[in-house]
Amino acid sequence: MFPREAVTAVCDLRAQRMLPVHWAAYDLALHPWQESIDMVVSEAERIGVEMVTPRMGEKIEPGVTKSEQWWRTQRESIQQ
């Protein structure tokens, strides 16, 4: 699914939160690796969908673990 479609699917399913997967594991696309998650987060914020975005390998507890946009600080440190 494309980012907007994924958020729409979460709404259609009436899910309580969204955990996007397979977006930061490999840099094989022709666009920057963080572009798809930025698009998902933007759409989710617009619609009001709660996101869970753990770092790779991070353990989470749904409804308890606070989500951070860690890739944005990662990107800033890479650009410096």
PDB file of N, CA, C and O in Angstrom:
ATOM      1  N   MET A   1       0.833  -1.186   0.000  1.00  0.00           N
ATOM      2  CA  MET A   1       0.000   0.000   0.000  1.00  0.00           C
ATOM      3  C   MET A   1       0.874   1.245   0.000  1.00  0.00           C
ATOM      4  O   MET A   1       1.963   1.246   0.551  1.00  0.00           O
ATOM      5  N   PHE A   2       0.346   2.280  -0.586  1.00  0.00           N
ATOM      6  CA  PHE A   2       1.000   3.572  -0.503  1.00  0.00           C
ATOM      7  C   PHE A   2       0.664   4.185   0.858  1.00  0.00           C
ATOM      8  O   PHE A   2      -0.301   3.776   1.512  1.00  0.00           O
ATOM      9  N   PRO A   3       1.458   5.155   1.317  1.00  0.00           N
ATOM     10  CA  PRO A   3       1.239   5.719   2.660  1.00  0.00           C
ATOM     11  C   PRO A   3      -0.191   6.149   2.945  1.00  0.00           C
ATOM     12  O   PRO A   3      -0.763   5.789   3.981  1.00  0.00           O
ATOM     13  N   ARG A   4      -0.803   6.896   2.062  1.00  0.00           N
ATOM     14  CA  ARG A   4      -2.171   7.371   2.301  1.00  0.00           C
ATOM     15  C   ARG A   4      -3.156   6.196   2.368  1.00  0.00           C
ATOM     16  O   ARG A   4      -4.072   6.180   3.180  1.00  0.00           O
ATOM     17  N   GLU A   5      -2.951   5.197   1.521  1.00  0.00           N
ATOM     18  CA  GLU A   5      -3.819   4.022   1.531  1.00  0.00           C
ATOM     19  C   GLU A   5      -3.702   3.256   2.847  1.00  0.00           C
ATOM     20  O   GLU A   5      -4.698   2.726   3.346  1.00  0.00           O
ATOM     21  N   ALA A   6      -2.505   3.190   3.393  1.00  0.00           N
ATOM     22  CA  ALA A   6      -2.307   2.483   4.658  1.00  0.00           C
ATOM     23  C   ALA A   6      -3.084   3.150   5.794  1.00  0.00           C
ATOM     24  O   ALA A   6      -3.718   2.478   6.606  1.00  0.00           O
ATOM     25  N   VAL A   7      -3.048   4.465   5.847  1.00  0.00           N
ATOM     26  CA  VAL A   7      -3.791   5.194   6.879  1.00  0.00           C
ATOM     27  C   VAL A   7      -5.292   5.023   6.665  1.00  0.00           C
ATOM     28  O   VAL A   7      -6.048   4.818   7.627  1.00  0.00           O
ATOM     29  N   THR A   8      -5.730   5.056   5.430  1.00  0.00           N
ATOM     30  CA  THR A   8      -7.150   4.837   5.124  1.00  0.00           C
ATOM     31  C   THR A   8      -7.582   3.447   5.579  1.00  0.00           C
ATOM     32  O   THR A   8      -8.675   3.276   6.133  1.00  0.00           O
ATOM     33  N   ALA A   9      -6.729   2.438   5.377  1.00  0.00           N
ATOM     34  CA  ALA A   9      -7.051   1.078   5.798  1.00  0.00           C
ATOM     35  C   ALA A   9      -7.213   1.003   7.314  1.00  0.00           C
ATOM     36  O   ALA A   9      -8.109   0.313   7.812  1.00  0.00           O
ATOM     37  N   VAL A  10      -6.359   1.708   8.052  1.00  0.00           N
ATOM     38  CA  VAL A  10      -6.468   1.739   9.510  1.00  0.00           C
ATOM     39  C   VAL A  10      -7.827   2.314   9.909  1.00  0.00           C
ATOM     40  O   VAL A  10      -8.506   1.783  10.793  1.00  0.00           O
ATOM     41  N   CYS A  11      -8.233   3.377   9.252  1.00  0.00           N
ATOM     42  CA  CYS A  11      -9.544   3.979   9.527  1.00  0.00           C
ATOM     43  C   CYS A  11     -10.673   3.022   9.164  1.00  0.00           C
ATOM     44  O   CYS A  11     -11.626   2.867   9.931  1.00  0.00           O
ATOM     45  N   ASP A  12     -10.572   2.374   8.008  1.00  0.00           N
ATOM     46  CA  ASP A  12     -11.606   1.434   7.565  1.00  0.00           C
ATOM     47  C   ASP A  12     -11.767   0.281   8.553  1.00  0.00           C
ATOM     48  O   ASP A  12     -12.872  -0.202   8.784  1.00  0.00           O
ATOM     49  N   LEU A  13     -10.651  -0.159   9.127  1.00  0.00           N
ATOM     50  CA  LEU A  13     -10.681  -1.261  10.090  1.00  0.00           C
ATOM     51  C   LEU A  13     -11.071  -0.820  11.498  1.00  0.00           C
ATOM     52  O   LEU A  13     -11.236  -1.642  12.389  1.00  0.00           O
ATOM     53  N   ARG A  14     -11.155   0.498  11.680  1.00  0.00           N
ATOM     54  CA  ARG A  14     -11.448   1.086  12.991  1.00  0.00           C
ATOM     55  C   ARG A  14     -10.424   0.644  14.042  1.00  0.00           C
ATOM     56  O   ARG A  14     -10.780   0.374  15.190  1.00  0.00           O
ATOM     57  N   ALA A  15      -9.172   0.575  13.622  1.00  0.00           N
ATOM     58  CA  ALA A  15      -8.095   0.199  14.528  1.00  0.00           C
ATOM     59  C   ALA A  15      -7.819   1.333  15.506  1.00  0.00           C
ATOM     60  O   ALA A  15      -8.081   2.497  15.213  1.00  0.00           O
ATOM     61  N   GLN A  16      -7.279   0.997  16.661  1.00  0.00           N
ATOM     62  CA  GLN A  16      -6.997   2.007  17.680  1.00  0.00           C
ATOM     63  C   GLN A  16      -5.687   2.737  17.396  1.00  0.00           C
ATOM     64  O   GLN A  16      -5.515   3.874  17.802  1.00  0.00           O
ATOM     65  N   ARG A  17      -4.762   2.085  16.731  1.00  0.00           N
ATOM     66  CA  ARG A  17      -3.482   2.712  16.414  1.00  0.00           C
ATOM     67  C   ARG A  17      -2.855   2.011  15.216  1.00  0.00           C
ATOM     68  O   ARG A  17      -3.281   0.943  14.839  1.00  0.00           O
ATOM     69  N   MET A  18      -1.821   2.636  14.675  1.00  0.00           N
ATOM     70  CA  MET A  18      -1.152   2.113  13.476  1.00  0.00           C
ATOM     71  C   MET A  18       0.320   1.890  13.765  1.00  0.00           C
ATOM     72  O   MET A  18       0.991   2.752  14.327  1.00  0.00           O
ATOM     73  N   LEU A  19       0.818   0.729  13.356  1.00  0.00           N
ATOM     74  CA  LEU A  19       2.230   0.388  13.480  1.00  0.00           C
ATOM     75  C   LEU A  19       2.752   0.087  12.076  1.00  0.00           C
ATOM     76  O   LEU A  19       2.609  -1.024  11.576  1.00  0.00           O
ATOM     77  N   PRO A  20       3.306   1.087  11.396  1.00  0.00           N
ATOM     78  CA  PRO A  20       3.816   0.841  10.042  1.00  0.00           C
ATOM     79  C   PRO A  20       5.069  -0.038  10.089  1.00  0.00           C
ATOM     80  O   PRO A  20       5.890   0.101  10.990  1.00  0.00           O
ATOM     81  N   VAL A  21       5.172  -0.934   9.130  1.00  0.00           N
ATOM     82  CA  VAL A  21       6.326  -1.840   9.070  1.00  0.00           C
ATOM     83  C   VAL A  21       6.933  -1.808   7.670  1.00  0.00           C
ATOM     84  O   VAL A  21       6.330  -1.316   6.725  1.00  0.00           O
ATOM     85  N   HIS A  22       8.132  -2.325   7.562  1.00  0.00           N
ATOM     86  CA  HIS A  22       8.852  -2.441   6.288  1.00  0.00           C
ATOM     87  C   HIS A  22       9.134  -1.101   5.621  1.00  0.00           C
ATOM     88  O   HIS A  22       9.118  -0.986   4.414  1.00  0.00           O
ATOM     89  N   TRP A  23       9.415  -0.082   6.408  1.00  0.00           N
ATOM     90  CA  TRP A  23       9.691   1.212   5.785  1.00  0.00           C
ATOM     91  C   TRP A  23      11.111   1.691   6.038  1.00  0.00           C
ATOM     92  O   TRP A  23      11.563   2.586   5.357  1.00  0.00           O
ATOM     93  N   ALA A  24      11.839   1.122   6.963  1.00  0.00           N
ATOM     94  CA  ALA A  24      13.191   1.611   7.247  1.00  0.00           C
ATOM     95  C   ALA A  24      14.233   0.502   7.215  1.00  0.00           C
ATOM     96  O   ALA A  24      15.370   0.716   7.594  1.00  0.00           O
ATOM     97  N   ALA A  25      13.834  -0.660   6.763  1.00  0.00           N
ATOM     98  CA  ALA A  25      14.758  -1.788   6.791  1.00  0.00           C
ATOM     99  C   ALA A  25      15.797  -1.729   5.666  1.00  0.00           C
ATOM    100  O   ALA A  25      16.950  -2.073   5.872  1.00  0.00           O
ATOM    101  N   TYR A  26      15.382  -1.282   4.496  1.00  0.00           N
ATOM    102  CA  TYR A  26      16.275  -1.258   3.338  1.00  0.00           C
ATOM    103  C   TYR A  26      16.107   0.055   2.589  1.00  0.00           C
ATOM    104  O   TYR A  26      15.015   0.584   2.496  1.00  0.00           O
ATOM    105  N   ASP A  27      17.193   0.519   2.031  1.00  0.00           N
ATOM    106  CA  ASP A  27      17.151   1.741   1.220  1.00  0.00           C
ATOM    107  C   ASP A  27      17.266   1.332  -0.249  1.00  0.00           C
ATOM    108  O   ASP A  27      18.311   1.472  -0.861  1.00  0.00           O
ATOM    109  N   LEU A  28      16.171   0.803  -0.794  1.00  0.00           N
ATOM    110  CA  LEU A  28      16.177   0.321  -2.177  1.00  0.00           C
ATOM    111  C   LEU A  28      15.371   1.201  -3.123  1.00  0.00           C
ATOM    112  O   LEU A  28      15.438   1.038  -4.330  1.00  0.00           O
ATOM    113  N   ALA A  29      14.602   2.105  -2.574  1.00  0.00           N
ATOM    114  CA  ALA A  29      13.738   2.945  -3.403  1.00  0.00           C
ATOM    115  C   ALA A  29      14.526   4.097  -4.027  1.00  0.00           C
ATOM    116  O   ALA A  29      15.659   4.381  -3.644  1.00  0.00           O
ATOM    117  N   LEU A  30      13.881   4.764  -4.963  1.00  0.00           N
ATOM    118  CA  LEU A  30      14.504   5.915  -5.612  1.00  0.00           C
ATOM    119  C   LEU A  30      14.271   7.203  -4.840  1.00  0.00           C
ATOM    120  O   LEU A  30      14.777   8.244  -5.226  1.00  0.00           O
ATOM    121  N   HIS A  31      13.511   7.138  -3.749  1.00  0.00           N
ATOM    122  CA  HIS A  31      13.260   8.309  -2.907  1.00  0.00           C
ATOM    123  C   HIS A  31      14.003   8.137  -1.583  1.00  0.00           C
ATOM    124  O   HIS A  31      14.432   7.037  -1.255  1.00  0.00           O
ATOM    125  N   PRO A  32      14.177   9.201  -0.809  1.00  0.00           N
ATOM    126  CA  PRO A  32      14.855   9.088   0.489  1.00  0.00           C
ATOM    127  C   PRO A  32      14.152   8.071   1.386  1.00  0.00           C
ATOM    128  O   PRO A  32      12.924   7.945   1.359  1.00  0.00           O
ATOM    129  N   TRP A  33      14.911   7.345   2.185  1.00  0.00           N
ATOM    130  CA  TRP A  33      14.356   6.235   2.975  1.00  0.00           C
ATOM    131  C   TRP A  33      13.283   6.676   3.960  1.00  0.00           C
ATOM    132  O   TRP A  33      12.396   5.906   4.286  1.00  0.00           O
ATOM    133  N   GLN A  34      13.293   7.897   4.443  1.00  0.00           N
ATOM    134  CA  GLN A  34      12.317   8.352   5.435  1.00  0.00           C
ATOM    135  C   GLN A  34      11.067   8.968   4.793  1.00  0.00           C
ATOM    136  O   GLN A  34      10.106   9.287   5.480  1.00  0.00           O
ATOM    137  N   GLU A  35      11.050   9.117   3.490  1.00  0.00           N
ATOM    138  CA  GLU A  35       9.942   9.797   2.827  1.00  0.00           C
ATOM    139  C   GLU A  35       8.591   9.119   3.078  1.00  0.00           C
ATOM    140  O   GLU A  35       7.595   9.779   3.368  1.00  0.00           O
ATOM    141  N   SER A  36       8.531   7.798   2.987  1.00  0.00           N
ATOM    142  CA  SER A  36       7.243   7.118   3.161  1.00  0.00           C
ATOM    143  C   SER A  36       6.711   7.266   4.576  1.00  0.00           C
ATOM    144  O   SER A  36       5.509   7.493   4.769  1.00  0.00           O
ATOM    145  N   ILE A  37       7.559   7.178   5.601  1.00  0.00           N
ATOM    146  CA  ILE A  37       7.076   7.323   6.972  1.00  0.00           C
ATOM    147  C   ILE A  37       6.657   8.771   7.234  1.00  0.00           C
ATOM    148  O   ILE A  37       5.686   9.009   7.959  1.00  0.00           O
ATOM    149  N   ASP A  38       7.357   9.718   6.662  1.00  0.00           N
ATOM    150  CA  ASP A  38       6.937  11.120   6.805  1.00  0.00           C
ATOM    151  C   ASP A  38       5.541  11.323   6.216  1.00  0.00           C
ATOM    152  O   ASP A  38       4.709  12.025   6.789  1.00  0.00           O
ATOM    153  N   MET A  39       5.268  10.693   5.086  1.00  0.00           N
ATOM    154  CA  MET A  39       3.964  10.803   4.445  1.00  0.00           C
ATOM    155  C   MET A  39       2.880  10.136   5.294  1.00  0.00           C
ATOM    156  O   MET A  39       1.784  10.669   5.450  1.00  0.00           O
ATOM    157  N   VAL A  40       3.191   8.966   5.853  1.00  0.00           N
ATOM    158  CA  VAL A  40       2.227   8.259   6.709  1.00  0.00           C
ATOM    159  C   VAL A  40       1.916   9.084   7.946  1.00  0.00           C
ATOM    160  O   VAL A  40       0.752   9.254   8.319  1.00  0.00           O
ATOM    161  N   VAL A  41       2.947   9.605   8.606  1.00  0.00           N
ATOM    162  CA  VAL A  41       2.743  10.400   9.821  1.00  0.00           C
ATOM    163  C   VAL A  41       1.927  11.648   9.512  1.00  0.00           C
ATOM    164  O   VAL A  41       1.006  11.998  10.258  1.00  0.00           O
ATOM    165  N   SER A  42       2.221  12.308   8.420  1.00  0.00           N
ATOM    166  CA  SER A  42       1.488  13.505   8.039  1.00  0.00           C
ATOM    167  C   SER A  42       0.007  13.194   7.838  1.00  0.00           C
ATOM    168  O   SER A  42      -0.870  13.907   8.341  1.00  0.00           O
ATOM    169  N   GLU A  43      -0.283  12.130   7.112  1.00  0.00           N
ATOM    170  CA  GLU A  43      -1.679  11.740   6.865  1.00  0.00           C
ATOM    171  C   GLU A  43      -2.357  11.294   8.160  1.00  0.00           C
ATOM    172  O   GLU A  43      -3.509  11.634   8.418  1.00  0.00           O
ATOM    173  N   ALA A  44      -1.656  10.542   8.993  1.00  0.00           N
ATOM    174  CA  ALA A  44      -2.220  10.072  10.262  1.00  0.00           C
ATOM    175  C   ALA A  44      -2.540  11.250  11.177  1.00  0.00           C
ATOM    176  O   ALA A  44      -3.591  11.269  11.825  1.00  0.00           O
ATOM    177  N   GLU A  45      -1.655  12.235  11.234  1.00  0.00           N
ATOM    178  CA  GLU A  45      -1.906  13.423  12.053  1.00  0.00           C
ATOM    179  C   GLU A  45      -3.113  14.195  11.522  1.00  0.00           C
ATOM    180  O   GLU A  45      -3.934  14.676  12.291  1.00  0.00           O
ATOM    181  N   ARG A  46      -3.218  14.286  10.216  1.00  0.00           N
ATOM    182  CA  ARG A  46      -4.329  15.009   9.594  1.00  0.00           C
ATOM    183  C   ARG A  46      -5.669  14.368   9.951  1.00  0.00           C
ATOM    184  O   ARG A  46      -6.639  15.051  10.257  1.00  0.00           O
ATOM    185  N   ILE A  47      -5.706  13.039   9.954  1.00  0.00           N
ATOM    186  CA  ILE A  47      -6.950  12.315  10.206  1.00  0.00           C
ATOM    187  C   ILE A  47      -7.158  12.027  11.695  1.00  0.00           C
ATOM    188  O   ILE A  47      -8.281  11.802  12.135  1.00  0.00           O
ATOM    189  N   GLY A  48      -6.073  12.022  12.461  1.00  0.00           N
ATOM    190  CA  GLY A  48      -6.185  11.736  13.894  1.00  0.00           C
ATOM    191  C   GLY A  48      -5.939  10.282  14.248  1.00  0.00           C
ATOM    192  O   GLY A  48      -6.473   9.778  15.234  1.00  0.00           O
ATOM    193  N   VAL A  49      -5.121   9.597  13.467  1.00  0.00           N
ATOM    194  CA  VAL A  49      -4.770   8.200  13.733  1.00  0.00           C
ATOM    195  C   VAL A  49      -3.532   8.170  14.627  1.00  0.00           C
ATOM    196  O   VAL A  49      -2.531   8.832  14.337  1.00  0.00           O
ATOM    197  N   GLU A  50      -3.598   7.410  15.710  1.00  0.00           N
ATOM    198  CA  GLU A  50      -2.456   7.276  16.623  1.00  0.00           C
ATOM    199  C   GLU A  50      -1.407   6.370  15.985  1.00  0.00           C
ATOM    200  O   GLU A  50      -1.718   5.297  15.479  1.00  0.00           O
ATOM    201  N   MET A  51      -0.154   6.818  16.017  1.00  0.00           N
ATOM    202  CA  MET A  51       0.942   6.058  15.421  1.00  0.00           C
ATOM    203  C   MET A  51       1.823   5.447  16.501  1.00  0.00           C
ATOM    204  O   MET A  51       2.025   6.043  17.556  1.00  0.00           O
ATOM    205  N   VAL A  52       2.383   4.282  16.199  1.00  0.00           N
ATOM    206  CA  VAL A  52       3.411   3.647  17.021  1.00  0.00           C
ATOM    207  C   VAL A  52       4.592   3.433  16.090  1.00  0.00           C
ATOM    208  O   VAL A  52       4.477   2.716  15.095  1.00  0.00           O
ATOM    209  N   THR A  53       5.702   4.094  16.377  1.00  0.00           N
ATOM    210  CA  THR A  53       6.861   4.032  15.488  1.00  0.00           C
ATOM    211  C   THR A  53       8.127   3.697  16.284  1.00  0.00           C
ATOM    212  O   THR A  53       8.970   4.555  16.519  1.00  0.00           O
ATOM    213  N   PRO A  54       8.265   2.439  16.700  1.00  0.00           N
ATOM    214  CA  PRO A  54       9.455   2.067  17.465  1.00  0.00           C
ATOM    215  C   PRO A  54      10.707   2.066  16.587  1.00  0.00           C
ATOM    216  O   PRO A  54      10.622   1.915  15.364  1.00  0.00           O
ATOM    217  N   ARG A  55      11.838   2.220  17.246  1.00  0.00           N
ATOM    218  CA  ARG A  55      13.104   2.040  16.531  1.00  0.00           C
ATOM    219  C   ARG A  55      13.221   0.570  16.162  1.00  0.00           C
ATOM    220  O   ARG A  55      12.611  -0.285  16.801  1.00  0.00           O
ATOM    221  N   MET A  56      14.014   0.270  15.165  1.00  0.00           N
ATOM    222  CA  MET A  56      14.189  -1.121  14.758  1.00  0.00           C
ATOM    223  C   MET A  56      14.693  -1.945  15.942  1.00  0.00           C
ATOM    224  O   MET A  56      15.671  -1.577  16.580  1.00  0.00           O
ATOM    225  N   GLY A  57      13.979  -3.009  16.252  1.00  0.00           N
ATOM    226  CA  GLY A  57      14.354  -3.894  17.348  1.00  0.00           C
ATOM    227  C   GLY A  57      13.811  -3.486  18.708  1.00  0.00           C
ATOM    228  O   GLY A  57      13.943  -4.238  19.676  1.00  0.00           O
ATOM    229  N   GLU A  58      13.211  -2.308  18.813  1.00  0.00           N
ATOM    230  CA  GLU A  58      12.684  -1.825  20.091  1.00  0.00           C
ATOM    231  C   GLU A  58      11.422  -2.601  20.463  1.00  0.00           C
ATOM    232  O   GLU A  58      10.537  -2.804  19.637  1.00  0.00           O
ATOM    233  N   LYS A  59      11.337  -3.024  21.715  1.00  0.00           N
ATOM    234  CA  LYS A  59      10.136  -3.691  22.212  1.00  0.00           C
ATOM    235  C   LYS A  59       9.095  -2.628  22.537  1.00  0.00           C
ATOM    236  O   LYS A  59       9.417  -1.561  23.036  1.00  0.00           O
ATOM    237  N   ILE A  60       7.842  -2.958  22.238  1.00  0.00           N
ATOM    238  CA  ILE A  60       6.757  -2.023  22.523  1.00  0.00           C
ATOM    239  C   ILE A  60       5.635  -2.728  23.270  1.00  0.00           C
ATOM    240  O   ILE A  60       5.497  -3.944  23.189  1.00  0.00           O
ATOM    241  N   GLU A  61       4.857  -1.951  23.973  1.00  0.00           N
ATOM    242  CA  GLU A  61       3.631  -2.433  24.585  1.00  0.00           C
ATOM    243  C   GLU A  61       2.520  -1.508  24.081  1.00  0.00           C
ATOM    244  O   GLU A  61       2.476  -0.334  24.463  1.00  0.00           O
ATOM    245  N   PRO A  62       1.651  -2.029  23.211  1.00  0.00           N
ATOM    246  CA  PRO A  62       0.606  -1.184  22.632  1.00  0.00           C
ATOM    247  C   PRO A  62      -0.208  -0.458  23.689  1.00  0.00           C
ATOM    248  O   PRO A  62      -0.602  -1.043  24.696  1.00  0.00           O
ATOM    249  N   GLY A  63      -0.403   0.820  23.465  1.00  0.00           N
ATOM    250  CA  GLY A  63      -1.162   1.642  24.401  1.00  0.00           C
ATOM    251  C   GLY A  63      -0.334   2.184  25.540  1.00  0.00           C
ATOM    252  O   GLY A  63      -0.795   3.039  26.295  1.00  0.00           O
ATOM    253  N   VAL A  64       0.893   1.702  25.697  1.00  0.00           N
ATOM    254  CA  VAL A  64       1.768   2.140  26.794  1.00  0.00           C
ATOM    255  C   VAL A  64       3.010   2.832  26.257  1.00  0.00           C
ATOM    256  O   VAL A  64       3.359   3.917  26.695  1.00  0.00           O
ATOM    257  N   THR A  65       3.680   2.199  25.292  1.00  0.00           N
ATOM    258  CA  THR A  65       4.906   2.740  24.730  1.00  0.00           C
ATOM    259  C   THR A  65       4.604   4.037  23.996  1.00  0.00           C
ATOM    260  O   THR A  65       3.713   4.083  23.147  1.00  0.00           O
ATOM    261  N   LYS A  66       5.335   5.086  24.328  1.00  0.00           N
ATOM    262  CA  LYS A  66       5.172   6.373  23.652  1.00  0.00           C
ATOM    263  C   LYS A  66       5.928   6.340  22.336  1.00  0.00           C
ATOM    264  O   LYS A  66       7.043   5.839  22.261  1.00  0.00           O
ATOM    265  N   SER A  67       5.319   6.875  21.322  1.00  0.00           N
ATOM    266  CA  SER A  67       5.914   6.886  20.002  1.00  0.00           C
ATOM    267  C   SER A  67       6.695   8.170  19.784  1.00  0.00           C
ATOM    268  O   SER A  67       6.262   9.243  20.170  1.00  0.00           O
ATOM    269  N   GLU A  68       7.853   8.033  19.183  1.00  0.00           N
ATOM    270  CA  GLU A  68       8.698   9.183  18.846  1.00  0.00           C
ATOM    271  C   GLU A  68       8.980   9.166  17.343  1.00  0.00           C
ATOM    272  O   GLU A  68       9.002   8.108  16.742  1.00  0.00           O
ATOM    273  N   GLN A  69       9.227  10.297  16.794  1.00  0.00           N
ATOM    274  CA  GLN A  69       9.607  10.376  15.384  1.00  0.00           C
ATOM    275  C   GLN A  69      11.135  10.380  15.314  1.00  0.00           C
ATOM    276  O   GLN A  69      11.765  11.343  14.893  1.00  0.00           O
ATOM    277  N   TRP A  70      11.717   9.251  15.713  1.00  0.00           N
ATOM    278  CA  TRP A  70      13.157   9.110  15.872  1.00  0.00           C
ATOM    279  C   TRP A  70      13.928   9.306  14.564  1.00  0.00           C
ATOM    280  O   TRP A  70      15.071   9.743  14.575  1.00  0.00           O
ATOM    281  N   TRP A  71      13.332   8.981  13.437  1.00  0.00           N
ATOM    282  CA  TRP A  71      14.027   9.106  12.153  1.00  0.00           C
ATOM    283  C   TRP A  71      14.311  10.563  11.808  1.00  0.00           C
ATOM    284  O   TRP A  71      15.238  10.853  11.074  1.00  0.00           O
ATOM    285  N   ARG A  72      13.521  11.486  12.350  1.00  0.00           N
ATOM    286  CA  ARG A  72      13.761  12.908  12.070  1.00  0.00           C
ATOM    287  C   ARG A  72      15.031  13.386  12.764  1.00  0.00           C
ATOM    288  O   ARG A  72      15.801  14.122  12.174  1.00  0.00           O
ATOM    289  N   THR A  73      15.263  12.987  13.998  1.00  0.00           N
ATOM    290  CA  THR A  73      16.510  13.374  14.668  1.00  0.00           C
ATOM    291  C   THR A  73      17.684  12.617  14.066  1.00  0.00           C
ATOM    292  O   THR A  73      18.783  13.140  13.991  1.00  0.00           O
ATOM    293  N   GLN A  74      17.445  11.396  13.611  1.00  0.00           N
ATOM    294  CA  GLN A  74      18.483  10.604  12.933  1.00  0.00           C
ATOM    295  C   GLN A  74      18.915  11.316  11.660  1.00  0.00           C
ATOM    296  O   GLN A  74      20.076  11.447  11.379  1.00  0.00           O
ATOM    297  N   ARG A  75      17.956  11.812  10.903  1.00  0.00           N
ATOM    298  CA  ARG A  75      18.226  12.495   9.630  1.00  0.00           C
ATOM    299  C   ARG A  75      19.027  13.781   9.893  1.00  0.00           C
ATOM    300  O   ARG A  75      19.964  14.087   9.185  1.00  0.00           O
ATOM    301  N   GLU A  76      18.644  14.522  10.952  1.00  0.00           N
ATOM    302  CA  GLU A  76      19.341  15.762  11.261  1.00  0.00           C
ATOM    303  C   GLU A  76      20.791  15.501  11.642  1.00  0.00           C
ATOM    304  O   GLU A  76      21.688  16.241  11.234  1.00  0.00           O
ATOM    305  N   SER A  77      21.052  14.436  12.389  1.00  0.00           N
ATOM    306  CA  SER A  77      22.430  14.136  12.787  1.00  0.00           C
ATOM    307  C   SER A  77      23.266  13.676  11.606  1.00  0.00           C
ATOM    308  O   SER A  77      24.449  13.924  11.525  1.00  0.00           O
ATOM    309  N   ILE A  78      22.627  13.000  10.632  1.00  0.00           N
ATOM    310  CA  ILE A  78      23.338  12.552   9.422  1.00  0.00           C
ATOM    311  C   ILE A  78      23.698  13.751   8.548  1.00  0.00           C
ATOM    312  O   ILE A  78      24.768  13.801   7.969  1.00  0.00           O
ATOM    313  N   GLN A  79      22.813  14.737   8.469  1.00  0.00           N
ATOM    314  CA  GLN A  79      23.037  15.878   7.608  1.00  0.00           C
ATOM    315  C   GLN A  79      24.109  16.816   8.145  1.00  0.00           C
ATOM    316  O   GLN A  79      24.650  17.618   7.404  1.00  0.00           O
ATOM    317  N   GLN A  80      24.427  16.749   9.430  1.00  0.00           N
ATOM    318  CA  GLN A  80      25.412  17.671  10.016  1.00  0.00           C
ATOM    319  C   GLN A  80      26.831  17.267   9.744  1.00  0.00           C
ATOM    320  O   GLN A  80      27.317  16.403   9.370  1.00  0.00           O
TER     321      GLN A  80
END
